[in-house]
Tab-separated table of C-alpha atoms in Angstrom:
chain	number	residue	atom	x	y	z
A	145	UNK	CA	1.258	214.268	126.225
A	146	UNK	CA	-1.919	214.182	124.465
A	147	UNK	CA	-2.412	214.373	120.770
A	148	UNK	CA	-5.893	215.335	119.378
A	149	UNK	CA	-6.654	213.270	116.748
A	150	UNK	CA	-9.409	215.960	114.732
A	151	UNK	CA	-10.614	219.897	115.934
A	152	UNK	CA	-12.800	218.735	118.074
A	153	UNK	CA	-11.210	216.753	120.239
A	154	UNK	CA	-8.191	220.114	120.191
A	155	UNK	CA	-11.315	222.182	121.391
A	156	UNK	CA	-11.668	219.213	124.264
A	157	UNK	CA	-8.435	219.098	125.449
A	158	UNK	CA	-8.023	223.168	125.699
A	159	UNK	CA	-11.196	223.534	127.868
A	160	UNK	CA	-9.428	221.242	130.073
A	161	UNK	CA	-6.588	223.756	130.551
A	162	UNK	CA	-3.093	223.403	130.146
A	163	UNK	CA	-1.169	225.139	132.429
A	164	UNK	CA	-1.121	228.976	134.041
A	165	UNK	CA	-3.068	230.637	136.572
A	166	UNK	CA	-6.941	230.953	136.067
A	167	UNK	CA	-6.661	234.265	136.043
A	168	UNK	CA	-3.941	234.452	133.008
A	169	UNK	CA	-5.940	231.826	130.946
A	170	UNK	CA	-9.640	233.396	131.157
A	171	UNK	CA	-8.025	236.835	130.248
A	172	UNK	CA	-6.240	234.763	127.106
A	173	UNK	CA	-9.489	233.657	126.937
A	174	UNK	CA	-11.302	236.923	126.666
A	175	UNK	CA	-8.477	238.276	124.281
A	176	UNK	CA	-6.605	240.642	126.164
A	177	UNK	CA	-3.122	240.400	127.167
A	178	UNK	CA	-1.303	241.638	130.475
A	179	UNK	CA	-0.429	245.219	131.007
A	180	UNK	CA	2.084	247.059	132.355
A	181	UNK	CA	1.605	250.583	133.868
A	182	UNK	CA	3.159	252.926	132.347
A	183	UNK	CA	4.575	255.314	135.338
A	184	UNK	CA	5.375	252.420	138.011
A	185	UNK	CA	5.769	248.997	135.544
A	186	UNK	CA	3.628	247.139	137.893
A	187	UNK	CA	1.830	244.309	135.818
A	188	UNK	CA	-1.532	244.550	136.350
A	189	UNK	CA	-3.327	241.347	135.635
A	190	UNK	CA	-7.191	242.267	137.939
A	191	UNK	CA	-9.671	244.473	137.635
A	192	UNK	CA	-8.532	246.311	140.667
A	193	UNK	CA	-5.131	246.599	139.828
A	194	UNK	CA	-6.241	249.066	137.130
A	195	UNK	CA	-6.097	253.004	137.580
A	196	UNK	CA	-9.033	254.918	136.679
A	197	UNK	CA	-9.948	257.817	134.684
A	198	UNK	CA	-12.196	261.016	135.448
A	199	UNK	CA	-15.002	259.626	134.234
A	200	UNK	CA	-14.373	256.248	136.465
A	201	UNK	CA	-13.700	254.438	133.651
A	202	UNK	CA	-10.590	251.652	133.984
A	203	UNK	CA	-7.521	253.516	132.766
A	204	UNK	CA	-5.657	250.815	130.777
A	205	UNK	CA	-2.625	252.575	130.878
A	206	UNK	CA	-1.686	253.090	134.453
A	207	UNK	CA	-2.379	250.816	138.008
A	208	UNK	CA	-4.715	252.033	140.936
A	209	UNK	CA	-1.206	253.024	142.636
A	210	UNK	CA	-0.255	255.347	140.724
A	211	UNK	CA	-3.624	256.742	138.883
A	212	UNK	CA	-6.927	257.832	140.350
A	213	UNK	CA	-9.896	259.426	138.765
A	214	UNK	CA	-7.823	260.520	136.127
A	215	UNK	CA	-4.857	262.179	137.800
A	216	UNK	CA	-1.427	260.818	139.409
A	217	UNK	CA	-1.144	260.234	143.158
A	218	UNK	CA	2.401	260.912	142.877
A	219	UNK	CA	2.913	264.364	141.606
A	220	UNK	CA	6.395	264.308	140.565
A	221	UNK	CA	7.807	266.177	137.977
A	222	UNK	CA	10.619	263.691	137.488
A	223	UNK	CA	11.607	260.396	137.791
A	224	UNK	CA	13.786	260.710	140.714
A	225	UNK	CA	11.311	262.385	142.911
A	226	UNK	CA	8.357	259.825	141.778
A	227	UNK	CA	10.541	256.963	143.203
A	228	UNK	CA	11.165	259.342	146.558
A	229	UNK	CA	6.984	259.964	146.639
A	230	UNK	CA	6.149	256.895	146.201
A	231	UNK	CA	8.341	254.131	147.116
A	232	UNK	CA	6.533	253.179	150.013
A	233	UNK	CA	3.365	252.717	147.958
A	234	UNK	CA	5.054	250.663	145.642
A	235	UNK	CA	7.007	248.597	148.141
A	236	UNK	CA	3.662	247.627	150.203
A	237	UNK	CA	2.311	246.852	146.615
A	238	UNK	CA	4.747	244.642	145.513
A	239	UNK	CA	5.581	243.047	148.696
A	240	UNK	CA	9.583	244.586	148.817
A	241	UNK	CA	11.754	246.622	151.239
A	242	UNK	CA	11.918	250.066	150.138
A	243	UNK	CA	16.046	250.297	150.349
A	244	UNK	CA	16.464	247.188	147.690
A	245	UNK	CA	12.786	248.495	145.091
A	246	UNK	CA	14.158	252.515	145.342
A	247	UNK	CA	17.791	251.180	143.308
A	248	UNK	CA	15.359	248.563	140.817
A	249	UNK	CA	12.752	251.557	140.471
A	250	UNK	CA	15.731	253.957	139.348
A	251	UNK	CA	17.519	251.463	137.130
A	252	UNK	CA	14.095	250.247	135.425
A	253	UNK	CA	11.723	252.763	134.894
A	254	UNK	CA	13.643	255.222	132.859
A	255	UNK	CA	12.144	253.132	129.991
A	256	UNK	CA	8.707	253.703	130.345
A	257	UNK	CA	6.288	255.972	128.768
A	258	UNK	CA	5.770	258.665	131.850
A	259	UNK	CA	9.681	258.971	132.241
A	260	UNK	CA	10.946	259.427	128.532
């Protein structure tokens, strides 16, 4: 491990990194922090996985799965039938069968903000 011996040799040593993606670190970086969106829970670390609002603005609330030019792609008035819209979506997204994400999407997203 090294020790810095004053401030500037700290600053030194954390330009050279210190673990994590480059990604994660230049958004630590830059100040912001990971989000989650708030309909699906996807964690939306890039630019693209953002949704966006009317005026094409990032929405930093919800991802480009589930929120476009300020509306939802997946109408659904309740939890249950969001996870029947758009499991496919979400599977493709996330790289999962749909059988084994539709039981984790009903379990786990009763706690977000769209479904409370």
């Amino acid at each position: 491990m090294i020790m810095a011996k004053n401030s500037e040799d700290a600053a030194k040593i954390s330009r050279k990194g210190g673990g994590g993606s480059r990604e994660y670190m230049q958004s630590f970086q830059d100040g912001r922090s990971r989000a989650g969106c708030d309909s699906c829970g996807f964690d939306m670390r890039r630019p693209d996985d953002y949704g966006s609002e009317k005026d094409k603005s990032r929405s930093e609330n919800h991802c480009s799965t589930c929120y476009v030019n300020g509306k939802y792609v997946h109408k659904a008035k309740d939890l249950s039938e969001f996870v029947s819209l758009a499991v496919q979506d979400l599977a493709d997204q996330r790289g999962q069968s749909t059988g084994k994400l539709k039981l984790t999407l009903k379990k786990e997203l009763k706690n977000l903000p769209r479904w409370k």
